[in-house]
mmCIF file of C-alpha atoms and ligand atoms in Angstrom:
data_model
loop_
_atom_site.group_PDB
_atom_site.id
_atom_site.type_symbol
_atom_site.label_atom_id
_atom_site.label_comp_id
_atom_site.label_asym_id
_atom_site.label_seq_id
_atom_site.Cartn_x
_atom_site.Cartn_y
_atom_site.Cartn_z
ATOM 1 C CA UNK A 55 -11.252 31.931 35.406
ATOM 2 C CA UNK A 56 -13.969 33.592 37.187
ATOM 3 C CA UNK A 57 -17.224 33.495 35.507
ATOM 4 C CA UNK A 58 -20.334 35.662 36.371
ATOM 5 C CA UNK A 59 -23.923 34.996 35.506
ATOM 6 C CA UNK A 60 -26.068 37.688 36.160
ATOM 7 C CA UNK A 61 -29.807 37.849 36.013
ATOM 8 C CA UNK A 62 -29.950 41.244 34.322
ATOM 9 C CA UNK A 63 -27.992 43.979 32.483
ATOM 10 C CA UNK A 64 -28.101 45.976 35.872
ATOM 11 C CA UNK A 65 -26.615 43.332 37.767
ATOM 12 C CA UNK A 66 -24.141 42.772 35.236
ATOM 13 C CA UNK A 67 -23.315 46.301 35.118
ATOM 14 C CA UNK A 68 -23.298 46.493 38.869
ATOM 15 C CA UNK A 69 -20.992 43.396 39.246
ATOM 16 C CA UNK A 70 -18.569 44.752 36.164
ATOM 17 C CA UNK A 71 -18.090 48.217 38.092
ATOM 18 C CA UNK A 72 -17.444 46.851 41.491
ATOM 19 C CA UNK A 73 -14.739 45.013 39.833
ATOM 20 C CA UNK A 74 -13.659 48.643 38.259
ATOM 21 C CA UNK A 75 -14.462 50.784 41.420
ATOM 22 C CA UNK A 76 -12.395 48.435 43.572
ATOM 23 C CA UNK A 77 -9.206 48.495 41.150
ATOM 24 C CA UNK A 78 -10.187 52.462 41.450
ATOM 25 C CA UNK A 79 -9.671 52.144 45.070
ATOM 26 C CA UNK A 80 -6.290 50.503 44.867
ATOM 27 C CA UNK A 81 -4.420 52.521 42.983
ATOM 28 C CA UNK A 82 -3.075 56.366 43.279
ATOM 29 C CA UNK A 83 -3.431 56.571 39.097
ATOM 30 C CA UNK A 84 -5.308 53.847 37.858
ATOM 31 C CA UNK A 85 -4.970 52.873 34.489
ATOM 32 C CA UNK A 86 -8.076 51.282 32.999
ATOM 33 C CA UNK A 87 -8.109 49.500 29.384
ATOM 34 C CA UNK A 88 -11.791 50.826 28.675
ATOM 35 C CA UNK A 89 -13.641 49.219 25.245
ATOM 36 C CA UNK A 90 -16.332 50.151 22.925
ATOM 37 C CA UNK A 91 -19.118 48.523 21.806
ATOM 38 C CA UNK A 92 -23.039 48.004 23.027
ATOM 39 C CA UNK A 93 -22.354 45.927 25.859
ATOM 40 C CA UNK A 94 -20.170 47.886 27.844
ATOM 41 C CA UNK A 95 -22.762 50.993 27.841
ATOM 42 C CA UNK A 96 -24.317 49.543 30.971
ATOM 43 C CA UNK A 97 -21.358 49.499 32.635
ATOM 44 C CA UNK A 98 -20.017 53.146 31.947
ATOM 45 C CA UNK A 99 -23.479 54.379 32.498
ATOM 46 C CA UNK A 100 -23.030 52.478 35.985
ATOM 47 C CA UNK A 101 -19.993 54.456 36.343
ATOM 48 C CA UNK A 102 -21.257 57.607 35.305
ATOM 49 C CA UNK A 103 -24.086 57.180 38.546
ATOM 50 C CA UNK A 104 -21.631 56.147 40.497
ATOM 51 C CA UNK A 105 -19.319 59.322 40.061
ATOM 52 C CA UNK A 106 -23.007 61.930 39.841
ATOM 53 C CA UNK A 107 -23.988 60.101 43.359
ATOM 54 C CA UNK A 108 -21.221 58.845 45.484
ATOM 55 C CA UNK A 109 -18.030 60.608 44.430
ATOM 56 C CA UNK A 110 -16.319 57.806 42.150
ATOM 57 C CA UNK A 111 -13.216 59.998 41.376
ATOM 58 C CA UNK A 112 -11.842 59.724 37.690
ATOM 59 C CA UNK A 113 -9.426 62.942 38.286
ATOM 60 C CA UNK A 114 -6.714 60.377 38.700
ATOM 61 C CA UNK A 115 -7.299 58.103 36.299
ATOM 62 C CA UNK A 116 -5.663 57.356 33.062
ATOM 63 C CA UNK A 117 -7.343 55.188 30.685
ATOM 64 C CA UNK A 118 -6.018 53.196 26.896
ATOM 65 C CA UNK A 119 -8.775 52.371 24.494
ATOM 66 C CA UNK A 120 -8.820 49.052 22.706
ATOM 67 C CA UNK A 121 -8.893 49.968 19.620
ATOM 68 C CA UNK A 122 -10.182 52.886 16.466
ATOM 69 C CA UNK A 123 -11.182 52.463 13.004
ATOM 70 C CA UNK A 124 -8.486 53.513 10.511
ATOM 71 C CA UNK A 125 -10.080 56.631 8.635
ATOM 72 C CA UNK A 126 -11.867 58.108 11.379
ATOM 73 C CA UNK A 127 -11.504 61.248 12.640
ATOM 74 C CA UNK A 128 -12.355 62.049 16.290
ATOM 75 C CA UNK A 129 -15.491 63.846 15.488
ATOM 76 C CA UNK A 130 -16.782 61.547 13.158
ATOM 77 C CA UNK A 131 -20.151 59.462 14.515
ATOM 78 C CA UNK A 132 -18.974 56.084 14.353
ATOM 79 C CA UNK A 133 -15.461 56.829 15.446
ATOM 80 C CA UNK A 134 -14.086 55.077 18.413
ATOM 81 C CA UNK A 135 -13.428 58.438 20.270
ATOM 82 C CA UNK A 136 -16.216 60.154 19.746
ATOM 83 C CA UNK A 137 -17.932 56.923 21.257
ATOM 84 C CA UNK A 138 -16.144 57.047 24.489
ATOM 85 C CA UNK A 139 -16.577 60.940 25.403
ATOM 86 C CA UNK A 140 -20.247 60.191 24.726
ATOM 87 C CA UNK A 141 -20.488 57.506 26.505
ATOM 88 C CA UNK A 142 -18.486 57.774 29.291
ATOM 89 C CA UNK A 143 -15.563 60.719 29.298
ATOM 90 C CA UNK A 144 -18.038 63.998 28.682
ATOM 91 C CA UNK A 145 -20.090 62.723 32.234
ATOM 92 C CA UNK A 146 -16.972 61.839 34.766
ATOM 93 C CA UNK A 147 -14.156 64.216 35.735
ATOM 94 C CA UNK A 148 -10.907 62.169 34.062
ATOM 95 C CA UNK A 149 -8.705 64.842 32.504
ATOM 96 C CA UNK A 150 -9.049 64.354 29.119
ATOM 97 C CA UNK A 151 -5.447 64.447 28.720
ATOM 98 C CA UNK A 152 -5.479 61.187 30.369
ATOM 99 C CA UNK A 153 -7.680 59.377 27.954
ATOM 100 C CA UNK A 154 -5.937 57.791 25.262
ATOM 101 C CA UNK A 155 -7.593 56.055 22.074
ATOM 102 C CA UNK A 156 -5.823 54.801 18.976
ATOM 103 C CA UNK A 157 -5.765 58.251 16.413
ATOM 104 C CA UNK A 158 -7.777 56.651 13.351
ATOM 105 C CA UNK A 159 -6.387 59.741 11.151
ATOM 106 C CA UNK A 160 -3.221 58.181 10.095
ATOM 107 C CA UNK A 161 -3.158 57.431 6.638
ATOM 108 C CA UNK A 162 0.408 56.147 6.244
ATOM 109 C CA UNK A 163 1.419 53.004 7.064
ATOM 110 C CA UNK A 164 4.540 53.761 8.450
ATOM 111 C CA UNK A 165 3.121 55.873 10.773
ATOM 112 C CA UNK A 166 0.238 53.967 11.983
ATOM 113 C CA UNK A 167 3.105 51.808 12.637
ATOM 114 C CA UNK A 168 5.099 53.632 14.723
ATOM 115 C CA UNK A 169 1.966 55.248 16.578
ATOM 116 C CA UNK A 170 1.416 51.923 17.575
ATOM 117 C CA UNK A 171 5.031 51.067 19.066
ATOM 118 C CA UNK A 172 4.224 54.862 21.104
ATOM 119 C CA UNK A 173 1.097 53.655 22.311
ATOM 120 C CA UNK A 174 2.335 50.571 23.791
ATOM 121 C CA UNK A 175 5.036 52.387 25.190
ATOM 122 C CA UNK A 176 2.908 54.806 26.980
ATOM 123 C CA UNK A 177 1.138 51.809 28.442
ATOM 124 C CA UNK A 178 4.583 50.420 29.350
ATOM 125 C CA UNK A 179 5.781 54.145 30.412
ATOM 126 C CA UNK A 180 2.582 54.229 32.918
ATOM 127 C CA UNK A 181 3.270 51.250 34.565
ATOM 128 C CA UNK A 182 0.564 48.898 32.498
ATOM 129 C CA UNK A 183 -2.883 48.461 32.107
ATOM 130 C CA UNK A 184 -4.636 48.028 35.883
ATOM 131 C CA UNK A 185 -7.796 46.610 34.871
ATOM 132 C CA UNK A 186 -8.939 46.238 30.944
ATOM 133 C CA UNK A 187 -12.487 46.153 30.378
ATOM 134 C CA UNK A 188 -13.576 44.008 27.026
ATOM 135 C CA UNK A 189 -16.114 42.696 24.888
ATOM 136 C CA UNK A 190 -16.507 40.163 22.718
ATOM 137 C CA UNK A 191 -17.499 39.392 18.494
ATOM 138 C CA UNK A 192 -19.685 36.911 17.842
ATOM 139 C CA UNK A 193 -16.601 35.532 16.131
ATOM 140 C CA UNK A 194 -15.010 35.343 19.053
ATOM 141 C CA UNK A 195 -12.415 38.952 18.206
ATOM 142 C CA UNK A 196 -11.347 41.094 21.495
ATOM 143 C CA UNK A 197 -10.690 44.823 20.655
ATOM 144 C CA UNK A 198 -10.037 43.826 16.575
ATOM 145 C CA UNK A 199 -8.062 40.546 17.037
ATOM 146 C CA UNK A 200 -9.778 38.517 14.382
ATOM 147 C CA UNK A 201 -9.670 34.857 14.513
ATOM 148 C CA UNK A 202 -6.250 34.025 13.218
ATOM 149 C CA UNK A 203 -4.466 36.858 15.486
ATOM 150 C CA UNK A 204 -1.329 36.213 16.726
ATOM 151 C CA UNK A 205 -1.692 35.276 20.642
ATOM 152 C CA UNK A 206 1.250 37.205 21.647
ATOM 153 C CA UNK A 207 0.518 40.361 19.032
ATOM 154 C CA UNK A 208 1.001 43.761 20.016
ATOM 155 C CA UNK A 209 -1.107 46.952 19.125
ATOM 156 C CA UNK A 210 -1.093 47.365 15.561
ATOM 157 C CA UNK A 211 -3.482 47.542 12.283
ATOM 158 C CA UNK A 212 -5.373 44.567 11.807
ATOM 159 C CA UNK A 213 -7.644 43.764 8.733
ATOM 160 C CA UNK A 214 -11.315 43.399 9.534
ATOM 161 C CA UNK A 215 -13.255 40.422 8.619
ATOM 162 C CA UNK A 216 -16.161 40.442 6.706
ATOM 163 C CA UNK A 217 -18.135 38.937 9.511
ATOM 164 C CA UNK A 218 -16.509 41.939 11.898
ATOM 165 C CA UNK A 219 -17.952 44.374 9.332
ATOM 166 C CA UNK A 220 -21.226 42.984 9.256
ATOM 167 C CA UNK A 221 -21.944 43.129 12.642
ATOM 168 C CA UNK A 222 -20.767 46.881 12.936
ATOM 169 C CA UNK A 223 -22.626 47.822 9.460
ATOM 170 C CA UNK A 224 -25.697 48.542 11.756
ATOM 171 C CA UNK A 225 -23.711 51.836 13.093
ATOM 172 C CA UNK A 226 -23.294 52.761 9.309
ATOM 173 C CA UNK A 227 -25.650 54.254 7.028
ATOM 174 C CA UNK A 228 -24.074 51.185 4.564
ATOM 175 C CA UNK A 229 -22.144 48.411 4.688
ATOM 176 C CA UNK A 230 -19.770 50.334 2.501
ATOM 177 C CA UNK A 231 -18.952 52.663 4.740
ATOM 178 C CA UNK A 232 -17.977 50.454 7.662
ATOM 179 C CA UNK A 233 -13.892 50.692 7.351
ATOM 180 C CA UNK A 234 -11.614 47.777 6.323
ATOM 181 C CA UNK A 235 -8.973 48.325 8.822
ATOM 182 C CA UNK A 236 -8.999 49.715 12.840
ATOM 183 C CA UNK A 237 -5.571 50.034 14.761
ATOM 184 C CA UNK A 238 -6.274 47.680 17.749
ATOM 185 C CA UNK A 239 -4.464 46.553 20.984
ATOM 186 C CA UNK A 240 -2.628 42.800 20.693
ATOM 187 C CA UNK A 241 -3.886 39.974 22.105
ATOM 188 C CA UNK A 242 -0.778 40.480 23.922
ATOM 189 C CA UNK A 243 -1.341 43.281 25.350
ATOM 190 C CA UNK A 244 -4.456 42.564 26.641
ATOM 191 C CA UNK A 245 -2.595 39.565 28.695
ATOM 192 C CA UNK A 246 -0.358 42.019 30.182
ATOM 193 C CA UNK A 247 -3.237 43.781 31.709
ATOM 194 C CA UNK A 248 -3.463 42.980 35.584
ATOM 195 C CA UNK A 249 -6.835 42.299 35.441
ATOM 196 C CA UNK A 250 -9.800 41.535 32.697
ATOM 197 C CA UNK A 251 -13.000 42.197 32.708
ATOM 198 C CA UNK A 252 -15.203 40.592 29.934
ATOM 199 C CA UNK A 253 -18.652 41.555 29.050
ATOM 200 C CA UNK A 254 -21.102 39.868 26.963
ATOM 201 C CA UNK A 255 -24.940 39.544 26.630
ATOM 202 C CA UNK A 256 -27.872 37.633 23.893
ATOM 203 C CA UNK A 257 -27.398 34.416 22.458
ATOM 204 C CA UNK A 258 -25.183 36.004 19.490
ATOM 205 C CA UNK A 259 -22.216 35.743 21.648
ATOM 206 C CA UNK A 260 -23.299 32.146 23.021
ATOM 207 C CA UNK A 261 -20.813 30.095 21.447
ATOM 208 C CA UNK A 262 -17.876 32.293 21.320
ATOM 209 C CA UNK A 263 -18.413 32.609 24.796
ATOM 210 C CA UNK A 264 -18.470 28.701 25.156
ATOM 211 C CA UNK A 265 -15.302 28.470 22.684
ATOM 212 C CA UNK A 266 -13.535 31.484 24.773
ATOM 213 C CA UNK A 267 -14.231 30.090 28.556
ATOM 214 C CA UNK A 268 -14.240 25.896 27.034
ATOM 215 C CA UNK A 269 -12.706 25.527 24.462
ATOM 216 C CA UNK A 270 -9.391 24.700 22.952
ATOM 217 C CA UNK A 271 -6.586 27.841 23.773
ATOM 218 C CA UNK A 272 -6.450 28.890 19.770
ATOM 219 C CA UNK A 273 -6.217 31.779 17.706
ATOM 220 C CA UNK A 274 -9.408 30.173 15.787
ATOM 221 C CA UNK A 275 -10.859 32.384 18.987
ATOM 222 C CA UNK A 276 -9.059 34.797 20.323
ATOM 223 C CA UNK A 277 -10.953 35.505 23.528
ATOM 224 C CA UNK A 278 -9.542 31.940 24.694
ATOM 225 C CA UNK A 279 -5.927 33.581 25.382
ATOM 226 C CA UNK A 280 -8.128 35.051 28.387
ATOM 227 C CA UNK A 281 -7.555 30.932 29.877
ATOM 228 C CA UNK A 282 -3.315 32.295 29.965
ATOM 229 C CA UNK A 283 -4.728 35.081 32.026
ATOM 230 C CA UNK A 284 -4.767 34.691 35.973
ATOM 231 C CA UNK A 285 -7.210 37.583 36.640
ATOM 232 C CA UNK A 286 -9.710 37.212 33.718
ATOM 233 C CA UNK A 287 -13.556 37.059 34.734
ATOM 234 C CA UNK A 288 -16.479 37.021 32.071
ATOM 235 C CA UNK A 289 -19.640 38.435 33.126
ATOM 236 C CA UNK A 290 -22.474 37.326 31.351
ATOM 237 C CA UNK A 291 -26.079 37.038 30.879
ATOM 238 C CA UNK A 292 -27.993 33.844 30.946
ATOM 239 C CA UNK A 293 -28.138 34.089 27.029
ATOM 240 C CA UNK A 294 -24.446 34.794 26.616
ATOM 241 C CA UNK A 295 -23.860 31.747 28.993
ATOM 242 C CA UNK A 296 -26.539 29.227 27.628
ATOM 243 C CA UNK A 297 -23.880 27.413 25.659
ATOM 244 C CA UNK A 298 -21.874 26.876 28.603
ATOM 245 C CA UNK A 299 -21.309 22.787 29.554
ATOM 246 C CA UNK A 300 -20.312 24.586 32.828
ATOM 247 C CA UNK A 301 -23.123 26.845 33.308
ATOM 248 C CA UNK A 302 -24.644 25.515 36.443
ATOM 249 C CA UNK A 303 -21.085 25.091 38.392
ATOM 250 C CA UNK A 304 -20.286 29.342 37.897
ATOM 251 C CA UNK A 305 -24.295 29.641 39.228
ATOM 252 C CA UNK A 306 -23.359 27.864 42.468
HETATM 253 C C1 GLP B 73 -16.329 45.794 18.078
HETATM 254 C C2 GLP B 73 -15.232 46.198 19.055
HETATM 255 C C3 GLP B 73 -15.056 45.183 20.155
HETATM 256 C C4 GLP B 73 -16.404 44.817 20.748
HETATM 257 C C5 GLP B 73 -17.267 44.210 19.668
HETATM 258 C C6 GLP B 73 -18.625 43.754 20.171
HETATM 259 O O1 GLP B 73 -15.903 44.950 17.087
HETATM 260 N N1 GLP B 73 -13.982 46.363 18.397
HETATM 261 O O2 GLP B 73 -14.199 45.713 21.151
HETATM 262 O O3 GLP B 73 -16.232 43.908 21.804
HETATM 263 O O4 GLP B 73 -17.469 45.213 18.679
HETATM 264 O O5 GLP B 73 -19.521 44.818 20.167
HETATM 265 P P1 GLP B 73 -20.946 44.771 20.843
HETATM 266 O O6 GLP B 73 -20.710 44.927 22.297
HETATM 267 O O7 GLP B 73 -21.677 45.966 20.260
HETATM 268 O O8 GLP B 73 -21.563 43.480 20.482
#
């Protein structure tokens, strides 16, 4: 595992989108699992310079979200999509044909179902994920893989924990209104990405950051399936690394 601790959130998005820019470099089409979230921002906005100042080309690129709240429609604030053409997709030139996030407007279960079976085979159809960027819950979740996810799962709808919803409630005008259930890439799937990126930052993600990059390989925390992975690296902030046994070996 390859572990990063940066000094700042502009080194960390600096280091992050080398690590994107050079799988950019290596591939005709590359396909980039992107995520959602705070702590990627940095990152895309990274990206975004990168593209306004030296040319980073997106025309080429094809890209497979995490993961979507069930219930939300594209245009809706919170929604997963909406998320990404703000942050990212509305300031590079990727054909927006070639971004792909979960569709959160399927009601019936049988057809979230087989949406999901179609998304992985597009990712399968493409030729797999290149490089998939993630974060992390404080419970330890990638995309929605709660604690108790299957290691080897697929994309499909997962159940959110109350913990899950608490921590997103601050992009809600209520707790109420954060959904119960998002469609979200396997755990699986994230393994059979190339490459993994993981981003996290503040002392909230301390110790699932310790449990993901030290601890036991367990579903208890499903960023530790990233240990199974031979390309994953974490980049981190001194916070998000303070719980780290290990924390002065990756500084050296
Ligand atoms: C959500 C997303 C995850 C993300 C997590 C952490 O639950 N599904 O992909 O990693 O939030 O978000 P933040 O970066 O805002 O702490």
């Amino acid at each position: 595992m390859f572990v990063i601790v940066a000094r700042s959130e502009q080194e960390m998005a600096e280091r992050a989108a080398d690590l994107v820019e050079a799988e950019m470099q290596r591939h005709v089409s590359p396909v980039l699992g992107l995520a959602t979230g705070s702590t990627p921002i940095p990152l895309y906005e990274e990206l975004i310079r990168r593209h306004r100042e030296q040319g980073l080309d997106f025309s080429t690129c094809i890209t497979f979200n995490l993961d979507e709240y069930v219930g939300s429609a594209p245009d809706h604030a919170e929604s997963y999509r909406r998320f990404m053409n703000e942050q990212l997709f509305d300031h590079i030139n990727i054909n927006p044909k070639n971004s792909h996030v979960p569709d959160g407007t399927i009601a019936d279960l049988e057809a979230i179902e087989r949406f999901c079976e179609e998304y992985e085979k597009r990712i399968a159809d493409i030729g797999g994920i290149d490089l998939q960027v993630l974060g992390i819950g404080a419970n330890g979740h990638i995309g929605f893989n709660e604690p108790g996810s299957s290691l080897g799962s697929l994309t499909r709808i997962k159940t959110l924990t109350a913990k899950t919803r608490e921590d997103n409630a601050r992009f809600f005008s209520s707790l109420d209104e954060v959904p119960r259930y998002a469609i979200t890439m396997g755990i699986g799937t994230i393994l059979n990405a190339r490459k993994v990126v993981l981003l996290a930052t503040g002392k909230g993600k301390c110790a699932a950051v310790a449990a993901a990059l030290e601890g036991p390989v367990s579903s208890a925390c499903p960023a530790s399936a990233l240990q199974l992975h031979r390309y994953a690296t974490f980049v981190l902030d001194e916070d998000a690394a303070s719980q780290l046994t290990l924390e002065g070996y990756h500084r050296t």
